[in-house]
Structures are given as C-alpha cells and as structure tokens.
Amino acid sequence: MSLRLACLTSALALTAGLAHAEKSFNRIASFPVVKNMAEGSDMTRETSPEILDVTADGMTLAYTDSPLEALGLVDITDPANPAPKGAIALPGEPTSVAVIGSVAYVGVNTSESYTHPSGQLMAFNTTDGTEIGSCDIGGQPDSVAKSKDGTFISVAIENERDEDLNDGVIPQMPAGNLVMINTPEGGLDCDSMAVVDLTGLAEIAPSDPEPEYVSINSLGETVVTLQENNHLAVVSRDGEILNHFSAGTVDLEGIDATDERGALIFTESQQGRKREPDAVTWINDDMFAIANEGDYEGGSRGWSIFNKDGTLVYDSGVDFEHAVIQIGHYPDKRSDAKGIEPESVTFAEYDGTPYVFVGAERASVVGVYDVTDPANPVLTQLLPSGTGPEGYAVIPDRGLLISANEKDLLEDGGARAHVMIYQQQDGAAVYPHLTSAGADELIGWGALSGLVADDDGMLYAVNDSFYGFQPSIFKIDPSQTPARIVDVIRVHRANGDAAQKLDMEGITLDGKGGFYVASEGRMERAIPHAIYHVEADGLIKTNKGEIPIPAELLAHEKRFGFEGITKVGDTLWMAVQREWKDDPADHVKLVSYNLETKEWGAVLYPKEAPETGWVGLSEIVAHGDYVYVIERDNQHDFRAVTKKIYRIPLADMQPAPLGGELPVVTKELVRDLLPDLTSTGGYVLDKVEGLAIQKDGTAWVVTDNDGVDDSSGETMFWSFKVE
C-alpha cells in the first residue's frame, strides 16, 4: 500500500491573507531530553528543557534543565538525528543560558527564599564540561543574553515575588535589577560587573522592578522587560538608562474569556488588558518585539513591536490567537486568564528574509512572521511544538530553528519533554494538517474522536466530552490542502440547548442525511453508555433519538465503553475500547444493534497484550468485505508500541446473543501507524482516534489532541489507500 500523507503534499494557507512561502520551516526531529540522563539513572524524574542556545559552530545545543539542576547538551551535527551529549551538574536551578563560542554562560538560582534571593553567573566549556568561572550576581537571575560581539553578558535579576503572599501583588522586596558582566576571550570578569538600578521607572510598583527578559542589539544596548510592572527599559553598554516606557494596554474583542465551560465561544471581550511582556528580542538596532504573556493582571494574547523611543510599531491584537484557534490549538481551560499565552519570541534572518518567531506557551505553537515590513508582519506559518515552547536557538547558516519545550507530562501519563528541530526547506509547509481557516465563521475545534466518510467526498468528525457544553460534528473537505473544516453542526436537544451528558467517540451516517453517534459512558459522572440518532441539523429528538444499552450489557459495564460506530445494512456495530467485567483477558466486544429488530449481540475481538499500560480499540468502520478497527496502546513518544489498523472479514461478524458465549473474530494487519506518526519529525501521539474510508479506498486517520489540555495540541490528519 502506498502512503499518501496529505500533510506532506500540502500548501499552507492559514487564512486568506497569509502569504504563500516558497520556503517553509518543517520539523525534522524531536529529542526527548530524558535520553540525556546517564545510563542507569532514574528515568522517572521530571525533566524540563527551558532556555537553550547553540555553540558558534552550530553543532551543539546547550539547554537549561531546572528540575535536574543541570545544563544539558545535545549533538546536532546531524540535525535529523540529534544525539545526547550528557549534562553538566549545577549548584542550583538554571534559569537561562547564552553561548559564546563554545562557552556556555548559565544563570543559576541559589536562593534560599523569596526574601533572601541569590544567584551566580557560571561559565562552562561545552566541549569537556569544565567550569571556567563563576560570579556572585547578588540575586535571583532570570534571563541571560549575550552581546553581538561576544564581549559581555546581561542578566535580568528578577528576585521574583511570592505568588502566595498578598495574592501575588507587588511590591515585594527585595527589588530586582540588571547586571552586566564582561566576557573577555571566553572568560568571565567578575570585577567588571555593573549593577543597573531599575527602581523608580514604572508606574506600577516602581519600588519593586522585576526584570524578566533581556536582549542586546548590535549597539550594545540592552532592552529589559519588567513583566509585572508592565514596563520596558533600554540600557546602554555603559549602564545608562536611555529610555523607559509603559508596555501599555490592548482592547481585545472576539475572544473566549470564560474558563471551565467546555465550549469555544469567541464573542467576548477584555478591555484595557495590560501587555505584561515576557520575552523580548531586537529585530534591528531600533526596534524590538515582545511576547505579551501577561502575569497576574494582564496578558494581551498577542505580541508587539516597539521602537526604542517608545512608539508602538505593531500589535497583533487577536489575530495571532485567531490563527491558532483555526488549527485546533486553542487551550480552552486558559480562556479566562491569558488565552494562548505568547511567552517566547526570537528573531533571525534566513535566506535574506527577517523572521520573528513567537511561541504560544499554552497552545504549544510557534508562529513564524515575516517582518520585512515591521509595521505589517505577515504570519507565514504555525509550527507544532512540544508542550510549552519556552526558548529557541536560531542557526540561519544551517537553516535550523530549535525550540525547547519545557513541559514534562510524565505524572499525567503524557509525553516527555522534548527539544524540537525545524529546518527551512524548499516547498510547502507540512503543518497544519487540518484548519478551519476560510469558513464563514471562526470555528474552534479540538479533541476529534470519531470520523466517517460521506459519498460526496466530505468527511464528518465529532469532538468528545472535553467540550461537554458544545458537542459538535465538523464537516471536513479533505480535497483541500490542508484539509478544511468548512462547517460545524452543533448537537442539541429539542429546546435548542447543547446536548449534555455525551461523550461522542464515534460517528456513522444514517443513510438519510443524519448520523448515529456512539457515546462512551461514564456512570460515576452520570454519562450513559448509549447510541444517539442525530438529525442533519444536529437535533437529538426526545426519546426517539436515544438508544440505551441493554441490561445484559450494562451489568458488566466499565468506564471504557464505545469508541467507534459503523453501519452495515440495518446493523450498527460499536467497538468497546477495553475489556468489560465478563470479557476474557485481551479480548473486547464488538457490539451489534439491529435497527429493525432491535436485537443486540456481540462478537469478541482479540487485541494485543500490552507491553506497558493498556491496549484498546478506538474506531471501527466498514468498507467493502471488511470491518476495519484502530487498535492502540496508551503510550506516547518513544514508549509507544501499538498504533495499528486491522481488518476483520464481514463473514466473521456474526453476532451471538449477549450473556452467552461469543464467537472470536479473526484479524489481519492492514497498517502499522508508527511510521506515519513520526513522518513529520514529531514524537508519537497517543490517541489515534478516527478512521474513515472513502469509496475509492482512501483511508483518513485523525488523532485526538485532548483539547490542548496536558497535550501539545497537535492534530495529525493523513490518508493512505487500502486494498
């Protein structure tokens, strides 16, 4: 069978206004930093690559790992195959790193408390790991930046506040400042250290500046963000404050500002929202870009460009967030706070084009902006990252962009923390695979859990209970590249309200313009195991629209229920995800319901025994003489083993009555999906949830991004041919 990955042949068009790029950044590798641990180490420890830089030869990455109190090193001589180079132990928590030549300058937090902060700037030879020098910098460091000529380092001494004290409101002493230290010939001259007082500048808590991030232009001028103070300062090489000004506010319209309601509704506003910038980067000697993450009183969900004279050159407003919404990366649980949370920003020129890269921490996306005209940046791409993009290394002469993604989801059963490598290549962008750009309305989407193909070439997908107050059926046109969500059908009851107590995990056509959906029950949450008949307009008719499971089945119920549904003649077939109480080990039911006779039955499906975790079914679809199922484990990244499509002869699908001995079907492997799941340079995503097969045998597969909750938000959507 020949693979036809739609994502690999697509031309990116995020919105109607985006430019078509002749060159694109595409991810070529993902490196799980847990693999940098020494052999025999406890691999269950948390890791967190936060800030990173690269040696002058472009071959070695150095990243900070706060939980491990270490500086990690990665060999990227072959960028498509990054290799571990081990780690350098540190005497405290590393907060930032800048590399000059082969020397890594690391800010290390050694504070005993918020009121007694301390820290060091340390220098290490990345070739052999030896310590070159260390300076006591008098407080808790945050960001570290190197000058363009490599002659000095600037350090933002934040002396961060205690968020549990006085609701986190500042001032909280001691105040932060800026430290500048010379770096002669790869060394560290502690005697040259200059301390720049930043008190008295901001209107907000002027006595307690909390510098967050620094960047240095070719004139040796350091721009400093004072995040909690919502302020910016520009400091000369000699430590003179050249200018300072408020970061200002933004009026936001067309946002989702309500948390925890399980629905994507972009009709709300926030007025006078403080930018409260985090990262900053110069884009030339006069202008710099800031990521407006926000802190305890702000966050404007976008990014801005300022002239160092204080003039606002550009603000993205809600445009960046809206673009992220369209590709399914919107983090609904952050709606009342800071939305997609742009936190990181960096700049570099590739092949003559100046780019600003903006990382949205909670959306796990990197926006690529062409800033040829700084007053009118053009969003050319959105890159999928690991969870929580934080820092970057840019290597233009090798065409490489590196992101450090700080979130390690081990405790939540998720993916480990990764460093991801992108390369500028000729041709179209690989990501996104699916977008709602171009629809008549702003359609937010995510957590796609079931898929079906219509005879007219359209596909339909359902979201699951993550959006419990907005159950939806999405109409997808897969003939476009990337595939397009062109419409949405909201599933509702007769009173017009969103249908609740659903967990839609499968969808099939009723043959009359409507649908049947399988809802996975969870009885402790009063969500019944059931089948629902949904009209073409999304209506579930009272009484007639619900088919509850019978007592013979319910008596053996467990949480993991129906995970797919398909229709064969007058019979609906549902795949049960995992064993129920009456199932033999490593066997699950394929349950039948005859729409004419109202009879229930089942067969048994023999699934693989898991090496770790569990293995279950997540989809079922009939095509030709077979029924196809997705069988998967619950493992991510390098730990994943089973992500496969099998088929069962329809001749085997002869249901026996419930409560008695059930026949066991035979299965044939159709496709191992692991190569597909790693084909775009990312780690293996856990939830391969949807499968649809068109008349011509084109099979489409989609992954569930968990609503961007403890997830990178990435959705893969691709196709291949079945025989």
XYZ file of C-alpha atoms in Angstrom:
723
model
C 0.000 0.000 0.000
C 1.343 3.412 -0.897
C 1.334 6.164 1.672
C -0.237 9.443 0.654
C 0.238 11.741 3.586
C -1.924 14.736 2.858
C 0.126 16.776 5.273
C 3.279 16.191 3.274
C 1.834 17.386 -0.009
C 0.009 20.422 1.288
C 0.498 24.080 0.570
C -0.155 26.123 3.680
C -2.967 28.638 3.747
C -3.757 29.587 7.339
C -6.047 32.421 6.404
C -6.930 34.185 3.196
C -4.366 36.875 3.932
C -1.355 34.654 4.543
C 1.475 34.684 2.068
C 2.415 31.558 0.164
C 6.002 30.792 1.037
C 8.492 29.406 -1.453
C 10.420 28.136 1.531
C 8.977 26.653 4.685
C 10.148 25.635 8.119
C 9.351 21.988 8.747
C 10.104 19.903 11.802
C 12.721 17.256 11.135
C 13.400 15.798 14.590
C 12.291 15.641 18.210
C 14.687 14.822 21.018
C 13.272 13.619 24.378
C 15.694 15.095 26.888
C 15.158 12.217 29.298
C 17.551 10.378 26.969
C 20.305 12.699 28.151
C 20.279 11.032 31.551
C 23.214 8.798 32.359
C 22.746 5.081 31.815
C 21.127 3.504 34.862
C 19.601 6.795 36.037
C 16.058 7.111 37.327
C 14.183 7.889 34.116
C 11.019 8.750 36.028
C 12.485 12.050 37.207
C 10.999 15.212 35.745
C 12.966 16.979 33.033
C 12.415 20.448 31.603
C 14.377 21.971 28.704
C 13.548 25.640 29.112
C 16.093 28.009 27.564
C 18.697 26.964 25.035
C 21.464 28.267 22.828
C 23.966 26.820 20.388
C 27.741 26.806 20.062
C 29.294 29.049 17.422
C 29.853 26.121 15.059
C 26.129 25.333 15.204
C 26.723 21.723 16.221
C 25.975 21.555 19.964
C 22.882 22.693 21.818
C 23.014 23.701 25.471
C 19.739 23.828 27.405
C 18.756 24.543 30.976
C 17.009 21.809 32.951
C 15.636 23.261 36.168
C 14.236 20.093 37.850
C 17.521 18.243 37.315
C 19.666 21.299 38.189
C 21.728 20.656 35.100
C 22.851 22.062 31.767
C 22.009 19.525 29.061
C 23.972 19.147 25.835
C 22.739 17.759 22.503
C 24.805 16.916 19.430
C 23.058 18.224 16.294
C 25.844 17.509 13.823
C 23.139 15.549 12.018
C 20.092 17.675 12.864
C 17.645 14.999 11.752
C 19.203 12.629 14.277
C 20.075 14.590 17.427
C 22.211 12.661 19.900
C 22.665 13.018 23.667
C 25.903 14.571 24.907
C 25.105 14.341 28.597
C 24.654 17.049 31.202
C 26.678 19.309 33.475
C 25.607 19.316 37.130
C 24.934 22.759 38.633
C 24.758 24.027 42.228
C 21.198 25.236 41.835
C 18.357 25.853 39.400
C 19.485 27.059 35.966
C 17.243 29.799 34.605
C 18.867 30.779 31.312
C 21.898 30.186 29.111
C 23.815 32.036 26.398
C 26.707 30.506 24.467
C 29.683 32.474 23.171
C 31.974 30.343 21.035
C 31.953 27.047 22.913
C 31.467 28.598 26.369
C 28.031 28.410 27.982
C 27.113 31.202 30.396
C 24.420 29.984 32.764
C 22.312 31.906 35.238
C 21.903 29.744 38.344
C 19.349 30.455 41.063
C 20.675 29.523 44.513
C 18.077 31.460 46.525
C 17.122 30.179 49.955
C 13.829 32.098 49.894
C 11.928 34.876 48.133
C 13.202 37.365 50.695
C 16.808 36.164 50.528
C 17.496 35.676 46.828
C 20.913 34.746 45.496
C 22.461 33.520 42.300
C 25.504 33.047 40.134
C 26.539 33.536 36.544
C 28.633 30.487 35.703
C 30.754 29.716 32.638
C 31.358 26.194 31.311
C 33.328 24.741 28.450
C 30.753 22.760 26.471
C 33.492 20.611 24.939
C 34.557 18.916 28.157
C 32.128 20.266 30.761
C 34.750 22.029 32.855
C 33.856 25.124 34.857
C 35.651 28.251 33.677
C 34.411 30.753 36.214
C 31.561 31.934 38.414
C 30.340 35.344 39.614
C 28.060 36.088 42.549
C 25.397 38.282 40.941
C 23.629 39.261 44.140
C 20.154 37.975 43.402
C 17.930 35.506 41.583
C 18.687 35.529 37.827
C 16.069 35.039 35.160
C 17.117 35.819 31.593
C 20.700 35.856 30.268
C 21.697 37.491 26.950
C 24.996 37.801 25.091
C 26.143 40.825 23.144
C 26.511 40.504 19.386
C 30.296 40.857 19.609
C 30.535 38.398 22.499
C 32.186 40.873 24.874
C 29.610 40.948 27.656
C 26.578 39.324 29.198
C 23.436 40.998 30.528
C 21.441 39.275 33.268
C 17.929 40.146 34.412
C 17.925 39.816 38.195
C 14.242 39.267 38.837
C 14.079 38.490 42.558
C 10.643 37.092 41.806
C 7.661 37.594 44.030
C 5.924 35.021 46.206
C 2.638 34.364 44.413
C 1.082 33.068 47.638
C 1.843 36.272 49.536
C -0.763 39.041 49.347
C -2.302 37.336 46.305
C 0.988 37.882 44.489
C 0.606 41.655 44.376
C 3.832 43.660 44.215
C 5.809 45.390 45.656
C 7.553 42.547 47.426
C 11.147 43.236 48.362
C 13.970 42.944 47.515
C 13.810 44.746 44.181
C 15.332 43.331 41.019
C 17.934 44.946 38.764
C 20.094 44.453 35.696
C 23.637 43.061 35.874
C 26.231 43.401 33.087
C 29.481 41.386 33.125
C 32.380 41.352 30.652
C 33.384 38.079 28.978
C 36.980 38.520 27.779
C 38.152 35.769 25.416
C 35.575 33.272 26.598
C 36.218 34.012 30.251
C 34.232 35.749 32.978
C 35.445 39.027 34.511
C 33.542 39.324 37.786
C 35.335 42.570 38.685
C 33.713 44.247 35.680
C 30.197 43.608 36.973
C 27.939 46.659 36.737
C 24.579 46.775 38.502
C 21.884 48.916 36.881
C 19.200 50.225 39.249
C 15.744 49.966 37.677
C 13.687 51.341 40.563
C 11.541 54.421 40.115
C 10.806 53.791 36.446
C 7.440 52.059 36.239
C 4.084 53.422 37.277
C 3.214 50.013 38.701
C 5.201 49.189 41.870
C 8.143 51.464 40.963
C 9.997 50.379 44.107
C 9.960 46.744 43.025
C 11.091 46.248 39.424
C 11.026 42.577 38.427
C 13.103 42.244 35.240
C 12.018 39.202 33.243
C 13.913 39.086 29.963
C 16.811 40.792 28.183
C 18.092 41.132 24.620
C 21.101 43.048 23.252
C 21.364 44.788 19.860
C 24.497 45.402 17.799
C 24.981 48.791 19.511
C 25.370 47.010 22.839
C 22.014 48.306 24.073
C 20.061 46.008 26.377
C 16.277 46.025 26.310
C 14.684 44.774 29.522
C 11.097 43.681 30.119
C 9.683 44.378 33.562
C 6.783 41.953 33.251
C 4.863 42.501 36.476
C 5.472 46.239 36.196
C 4.192 46.290 32.570
C 7.236 48.340 31.629
C 10.193 48.367 29.225
C 13.650 49.884 29.583
C 16.572 50.358 27.205
C 20.044 50.463 28.782
C 23.340 51.489 27.153
C 26.535 49.444 27.179
C 27.740 51.712 29.991
C 24.688 51.023 32.137
C 22.850 54.269 31.409
C 19.077 54.074 31.100
C 18.490 55.519 27.645
C 14.712 55.292 27.702
C 11.864 53.582 29.511
C 8.118 53.451 28.983
C 4.965 51.526 29.760
C 4.156 48.473 27.647
C 0.595 49.787 27.522
C -2.733 48.024 27.145
C -4.816 46.365 24.452
C -8.587 46.141 23.957
C -9.439 42.576 22.980
C -12.580 41.720 21.021
C -13.701 38.342 19.718
C -12.145 36.174 22.422
C -13.297 33.408 24.729
C -12.934 34.961 28.179
C -14.761 32.354 30.252
C -12.968 29.437 31.871
C -14.121 25.873 32.517
C -17.321 25.748 30.500
C -16.227 23.213 27.905
C -17.175 25.334 24.908
C -15.337 27.517 22.403
C -17.262 30.784 22.155
C -15.314 33.698 20.699
C -17.790 36.532 21.220
C -16.421 38.114 24.389
C -14.013 40.937 25.151
C -11.454 42.234 27.628
C -10.805 45.947 27.727
C -7.597 47.670 28.757
C -5.656 44.429 29.056
C -2.064 45.062 30.196
C 0.515 43.540 27.877
C 2.865 42.490 30.702
C 5.572 41.250 28.299
C 7.749 38.232 28.954
C 10.374 37.597 26.258
C 11.886 40.337 24.114
C 14.118 40.323 21.037
C 15.685 43.055 18.939
C 14.751 42.874 15.251
C 17.173 45.674 14.354
C 19.029 48.366 16.273
C 15.898 50.491 16.655
C 13.007 48.089 17.148
C 12.259 45.076 19.299
C 9.436 42.537 19.595
C 7.781 41.451 22.831
C 5.620 38.425 23.697
C 2.681 39.608 25.781
C 2.230 36.606 28.017
C 0.953 38.562 30.971
C 1.205 37.799 34.644
C -1.183 38.444 37.485
C -3.024 41.426 35.997
C -2.641 41.089 32.259
C -1.678 39.272 29.133
C -2.952 40.549 25.793
C -2.780 37.188 23.953
C -0.518 38.534 21.221
C 2.809 40.165 20.518
C 4.008 43.650 19.684
C 6.834 45.590 18.070
C 8.089 48.786 19.706
C 10.612 51.375 18.635
C 13.132 52.034 21.366
C 11.834 55.595 21.509
C 8.596 54.163 22.946
C 6.496 54.250 19.777
C 4.237 51.258 19.186
C 5.035 49.964 15.680
C 2.746 46.915 15.577
C 0.388 44.893 17.751
C -1.112 41.570 16.703
C -4.280 42.086 18.739
C -6.340 38.882 18.488
C -5.029 37.911 15.042
C -2.387 35.502 16.331
C -4.823 33.832 18.696
C -7.457 33.529 15.975
C -4.955 31.822 13.663
C -4.125 29.389 16.466
C -7.839 28.729 17.040
C -8.282 27.774 13.388
C -5.678 25.000 13.585
C -7.206 23.440 16.708
C -4.605 24.533 19.259
C -6.746 26.792 21.440
C -6.356 25.954 25.190
C -9.937 26.410 26.398
C -9.059 25.980 30.062
C -6.955 29.152 29.896
C -9.740 31.278 28.425
C -10.340 33.464 31.461
C -6.634 34.051 32.008
C -4.273 34.618 29.128
C -5.604 32.505 26.285
C -2.838 31.051 24.132
C -0.201 32.827 26.292
C 2.503 34.068 23.922
C 5.581 33.774 26.110
C 8.644 33.445 23.940
C 9.929 35.424 20.988
C 13.128 35.459 18.972
C 14.457 36.907 15.724
C 16.719 35.794 12.901
C 17.199 36.361 9.182
C 17.011 33.299 6.946
C 17.937 33.477 3.287
C 17.508 37.232 3.263
C 14.099 37.266 4.991
C 13.795 38.615 8.557
C 11.586 36.475 10.797
C 10.126 36.825 14.256
C 9.227 33.521 15.917
C 6.507 33.748 18.573
C 5.883 30.829 20.910
C 2.451 30.375 22.495
C 3.153 28.505 25.713
C -0.312 27.076 26.392
C -1.187 26.439 22.738
C 2.173 24.777 22.031
C 2.554 26.584 18.718
C 5.315 28.689 17.173
C 4.138 31.489 14.893
C 6.521 32.383 12.049
C 6.238 36.036 10.983
C 7.926 37.712 8.032
C 8.873 41.154 9.387
C 10.271 42.647 6.198
C 7.865 45.488 6.971
C 7.859 45.703 10.794
C 4.644 47.720 10.737
C 2.878 44.911 8.857
C 4.259 41.496 9.808
C 2.904 38.541 7.814
C 2.113 35.251 9.514
C 3.571 32.665 7.136
C 3.392 29.512 9.253
C 2.321 27.941 12.519
C 4.696 25.231 13.683
C 3.675 22.411 16.044
C 5.894 22.221 19.096
C 6.195 20.040 22.122
C 4.205 21.068 25.172
C 5.127 24.524 26.456
C 7.591 26.106 23.988
C 9.887 28.337 26.029
C 13.233 29.032 24.392
C 14.840 28.976 20.952
C 18.135 28.666 19.202
C 18.434 30.082 15.681
C 21.064 28.786 13.256
C 20.406 30.614 9.968
C 23.540 29.418 8.194
C 22.284 25.850 8.617
C 18.655 26.779 8.051
C 17.776 25.483 11.523
C 15.393 26.631 14.230
C 15.360 24.819 17.583
C 12.668 25.020 20.262
C 12.901 23.912 23.875
C 9.579 22.666 25.217
C 9.601 22.711 28.969
C 6.543 20.685 29.984
C 7.161 17.103 31.081
C 3.814 15.300 31.288
C 5.122 12.118 32.893
C 2.966 12.451 36.017
C -0.135 12.871 33.833
C 0.731 9.860 31.699
C 1.646 12.103 28.790
C 4.613 12.856 26.579
C 8.040 13.603 27.987
C 9.690 16.998 27.498
C 11.337 17.477 24.092
C 13.683 19.678 22.121
C 12.390 20.036 18.564
C 14.374 20.816 15.431
C 12.990 22.586 12.359
C 14.694 23.193 9.036
C 13.927 25.708 6.332
C 13.242 23.749 3.174
C 12.080 24.352 -0.367
C 8.398 23.721 -0.899
C 5.211 23.762 1.118
C 4.705 23.594 4.851
C 3.873 20.263 6.435
C 1.685 21.699 9.223
C -1.191 22.219 9.873
C -2.893 19.117 8.545
C -6.363 20.457 9.296
C -7.707 24.003 9.613
C -10.979 25.891 9.820
C -9.487 28.903 8.016
C -11.771 30.174 5.288
C -15.002 29.101 6.987
C -17.864 31.592 7.234
C -17.292 31.880 10.991
C -14.404 31.459 13.396
C -14.632 27.754 14.207
C -12.682 26.488 17.172
C -12.148 22.753 17.347
C -10.199 20.012 19.037
C -10.440 16.582 20.679
C -11.575 14.894 17.452
C -12.546 11.360 18.364
C -14.517 9.795 15.524
C -14.630 10.075 11.738
C -16.876 8.988 8.854
C -16.814 9.476 5.068
C -19.836 10.561 3.007
C -20.445 9.585 -0.603
C -19.875 13.159 -1.798
C -16.250 13.159 -0.673
C -16.866 15.012 2.578
C -15.829 13.715 5.998
C -17.514 14.281 9.346
C -15.758 14.269 12.712
C -17.059 14.543 16.287
C -15.459 16.061 19.350
C -15.523 14.264 22.673
C -16.581 15.222 26.196
C -13.743 17.700 26.651
C -16.178 20.114 25.036
C -19.094 18.821 27.064
C -21.105 22.008 26.651
C -20.519 22.199 22.909
C -20.823 18.735 21.323
C -20.179 19.224 17.623
C -19.987 17.493 14.270
C -17.405 19.054 11.959
C -17.736 18.850 8.183
C -14.327 18.397 6.561
C -13.309 18.859 2.937
C -10.235 16.602 2.564
C -9.701 17.563 -1.086
C -8.092 20.831 0.005
C -4.591 21.051 1.408
C -4.522 21.383 4.302
C -7.918 19.732 4.775
C -10.607 22.263 5.695
C -13.319 22.301 8.298
C -15.962 24.043 6.239
C -18.936 23.864 8.604
C -19.968 22.803 12.091
C -23.191 21.190 13.299
C -23.939 21.761 16.972
C -25.576 18.738 18.596
C -28.605 19.876 20.588
C -31.871 18.848 22.221
C -35.385 19.880 21.300
C -35.175 23.045 23.423
C -32.223 24.233 21.352
C -29.697 23.821 24.159
C -26.454 21.951 23.636
C -26.941 18.260 24.305
C -25.147 17.357 27.519
C -24.076 14.130 29.181
C -22.474 12.997 25.930
C -19.018 11.691 25.173
C -19.127 11.274 21.413
C -16.421 8.816 20.392
C -17.752 7.557 17.071
C -19.932 8.656 14.170
C -21.551 6.966 11.174
C -24.118 8.012 8.571
C -27.767 7.020 8.895
C -28.245 6.981 5.113
C -30.900 9.691 5.297
C -28.763 12.784 5.812
C -28.303 12.329 9.551
C -25.941 10.440 11.824
C -25.630 7.874 14.551
C -23.072 8.692 17.225
C -21.644 6.389 19.880
C -21.308 7.934 23.321
C -18.835 6.425 25.746
C -20.479 6.259 29.131
C -19.050 7.130 32.481
C -21.622 6.214 35.047
C -19.936 7.932 38.006
C -20.441 11.175 36.078
C -23.987 10.244 35.055
C -22.938 9.897 31.398
C -24.811 6.894 29.982
C -23.444 4.374 27.526
C -25.678 4.939 24.529
C -26.200 5.432 20.803
C -27.779 8.663 19.623
C -29.571 9.391 16.391
C -28.658 12.917 15.311
C -30.638 14.728 12.641
C -28.863 16.586 9.845
C -29.234 19.846 11.764
C -27.795 18.347 14.970
C -31.071 17.641 16.758
C -31.404 14.636 19.063
C -35.130 14.006 19.252
C -36.598 13.452 22.698
C -36.905 9.719 23.480
C -36.684 8.629 19.825
C -33.125 9.895 19.472
C -31.534 7.759 22.189
C -30.760 4.049 22.145
C -29.574 2.984 25.627
C -27.524 -0.166 26.008
C -29.417 -3.217 27.302
C -29.327 -4.552 30.856
C -27.347 -7.633 29.745
C -24.543 -5.360 28.632
C -24.841 -2.737 31.353
C -24.474 -5.396 34.062
C -20.816 -5.787 33.092
C -20.118 -2.091 32.406
C -16.767 -0.445 32.894
C -15.670 3.103 32.185
C -14.070 2.434 28.803
C -17.055 1.945 26.529
C -17.993 2.579 22.913
C -15.113 4.078 20.920
C -16.487 3.867 17.416
C -19.583 3.059 15.400
C -20.297 1.915 11.830
C -23.364 0.786 9.922
C -23.624 -2.426 7.889
C -27.036 -2.768 6.303
C -29.577 -2.436 9.113
C -26.994 -3.169 11.808
C -24.922 -0.771 13.857
C -21.586 -2.076 15.108
C -19.826 -0.464 18.077
C -16.261 -1.111 19.240
C -15.796 -1.305 23.012
C -12.445 0.179 23.923
C -11.308 -2.186 26.664
C -12.373 -5.351 28.459
C -15.551 -5.238 30.486
C -16.143 -7.450 33.512
C -17.307 -10.503 31.543
C -14.631 -10.402 28.834
C -11.674 -12.784 28.695
C -8.232 -11.211 29.029
C -7.068 -9.257 25.969
C -10.462 -9.561 24.266
C -13.029 -6.821 23.744
C -16.539 -6.807 22.379
C -17.707 -5.592 19.029
C -21.358 -4.943 19.869
C -24.183 -5.083 17.325
C -27.614 -3.468 17.301
C -30.170 -4.223 14.602
C -32.189 -1.099 13.856
C -35.143 -3.111 12.519
C -35.414 -5.970 15.025
C -33.975 -4.015 17.985
C -31.803 -7.029 18.805
C -28.420 -6.716 20.482
C -25.493 -9.063 20.050
C -21.705 -9.174 20.016
C -18.536 -10.894 18.890
C -15.147 -10.892 20.580
C -12.072 -9.217 19.128
C -8.602 -10.499 20.149
C -6.388 -7.499 20.879
C -2.668 -7.348 21.513
C -1.339 -7.851 25.024
C 0.225 -4.572 26.172
C 3.917 -4.327 26.982
C 3.046 -1.488 29.353
C -0.121 0.441 30.098
C -3.120 -0.816 28.151
C -4.196 -1.615 24.609
C -7.692 -0.988 23.289
C -9.833 -0.127 20.280
C -10.574 3.449 19.252
C -12.511 3.199 15.977
C -14.497 0.852 13.730
C -15.512 1.388 10.080
C -16.988 -0.901 7.427
C -15.612 -0.867 3.886
C -16.098 -3.493 1.189
C -15.917 -7.004 2.584
C -14.226 -5.964 5.817
C -14.614 -4.061 9.029
C -11.554 -2.017 9.951
C -10.538 -1.121 13.514
C -7.863 1.022 15.126
C -6.000 -0.765 17.881
C -3.715 1.346 20.028
C -1.881 1.487 23.310
C -1.962 4.496 25.622
C 1.740 5.276 25.243
C 3.385 8.401 23.838
C 6.670 9.212 22.101
C 9.458 6.610 22.126
C 7.440 4.415 24.511
C 4.635 3.745 22.009
C 4.352 0.208 20.609
C 0.854 -0.437 19.248
C -0.792 2.011 16.858
C -2.254 -0.230 14.164
C -5.158 -0.748 11.803
C -6.549 -4.262 11.476
C -9.405 -5.607 9.399
C -11.954 -8.326 10.100
C -13.845 -10.216 7.382
C -17.523 -9.289 7.360
C -18.170 -13.018 7.220
C -16.819 -13.234 10.791
C -19.192 -10.561 12.032
C -21.967 -12.939 13.054
C -23.183 -11.703 16.429
C -24.262 -14.048 19.199
C -26.760 -13.042 21.888
C -25.397 -11.128 24.860
C -24.908 -13.102 28.043
C -23.709 -16.268 26.329
C -20.545 -17.488 24.657
C -19.398 -15.089 21.967
C -17.531 -16.038 18.771
C -13.989 -14.720 18.336
C -13.269 -12.976 15.024
C -10.048 -13.186 13.050
C -7.986 -10.125 12.236
C -5.442 -9.117 9.623
C -2.915 -6.312 9.971
C -3.522 -3.545 7.443
C -1.112 -0.859 8.558
C 1.316 -0.079 11.357
C 0.764 3.636 12.018
C 4.003 4.325 13.906
C 5.910 5.362 10.744
C 3.048 7.711 9.843
C 3.018 9.211 13.328
C 6.733 10.022 13.164
C 6.774 11.097 9.499
C 6.612 14.803 10.349
C 9.507 14.802 12.802
C 7.395 14.795 15.949
C 7.032 12.277 18.720
C 4.338 9.588 18.550
C 0.971 10.986 19.607
C -1.034 8.816 21.947
C -4.601 8.968 20.699
C -5.163 7.740 17.160
C -8.933 8.047 17.360
C -10.655 8.425 13.992
C -10.723 6.415 10.757
C -12.874 6.967 7.666
C -12.640 5.156 4.342
C -13.954 6.703 1.154
C -15.497 4.740 -1.737
C -12.217 4.619 -3.665
C -10.400 3.088 -0.684
C -8.761 6.272 0.544
C -8.486 5.929 4.306
C -8.239 9.018 6.508
C -6.868 8.949 10.042
C -7.086 11.644 12.721
C -5.599 11.991 16.195
C -7.283 13.402 19.301
C -5.419 16.361 20.838
C -7.217 16.203 24.206
C -8.496 19.743 23.846
C -4.926 21.067 24.316
C -5.076 20.112 27.994
C -1.857 18.463 29.177
C -1.180 17.971 25.482
C 0.791 19.683 22.743
C -2.476 20.300 20.885
C -1.076 18.769 17.720
C -3.600 17.045 15.455
C -2.363 14.742 12.712
C -4.686 14.076 9.778
C -3.494 11.984 6.874
C -4.565 9.472 4.242
C -3.453 6.284 2.547
C -5.002 3.663 0.279
C -6.461 0.371 1.437
C -6.770 -2.575 -0.914
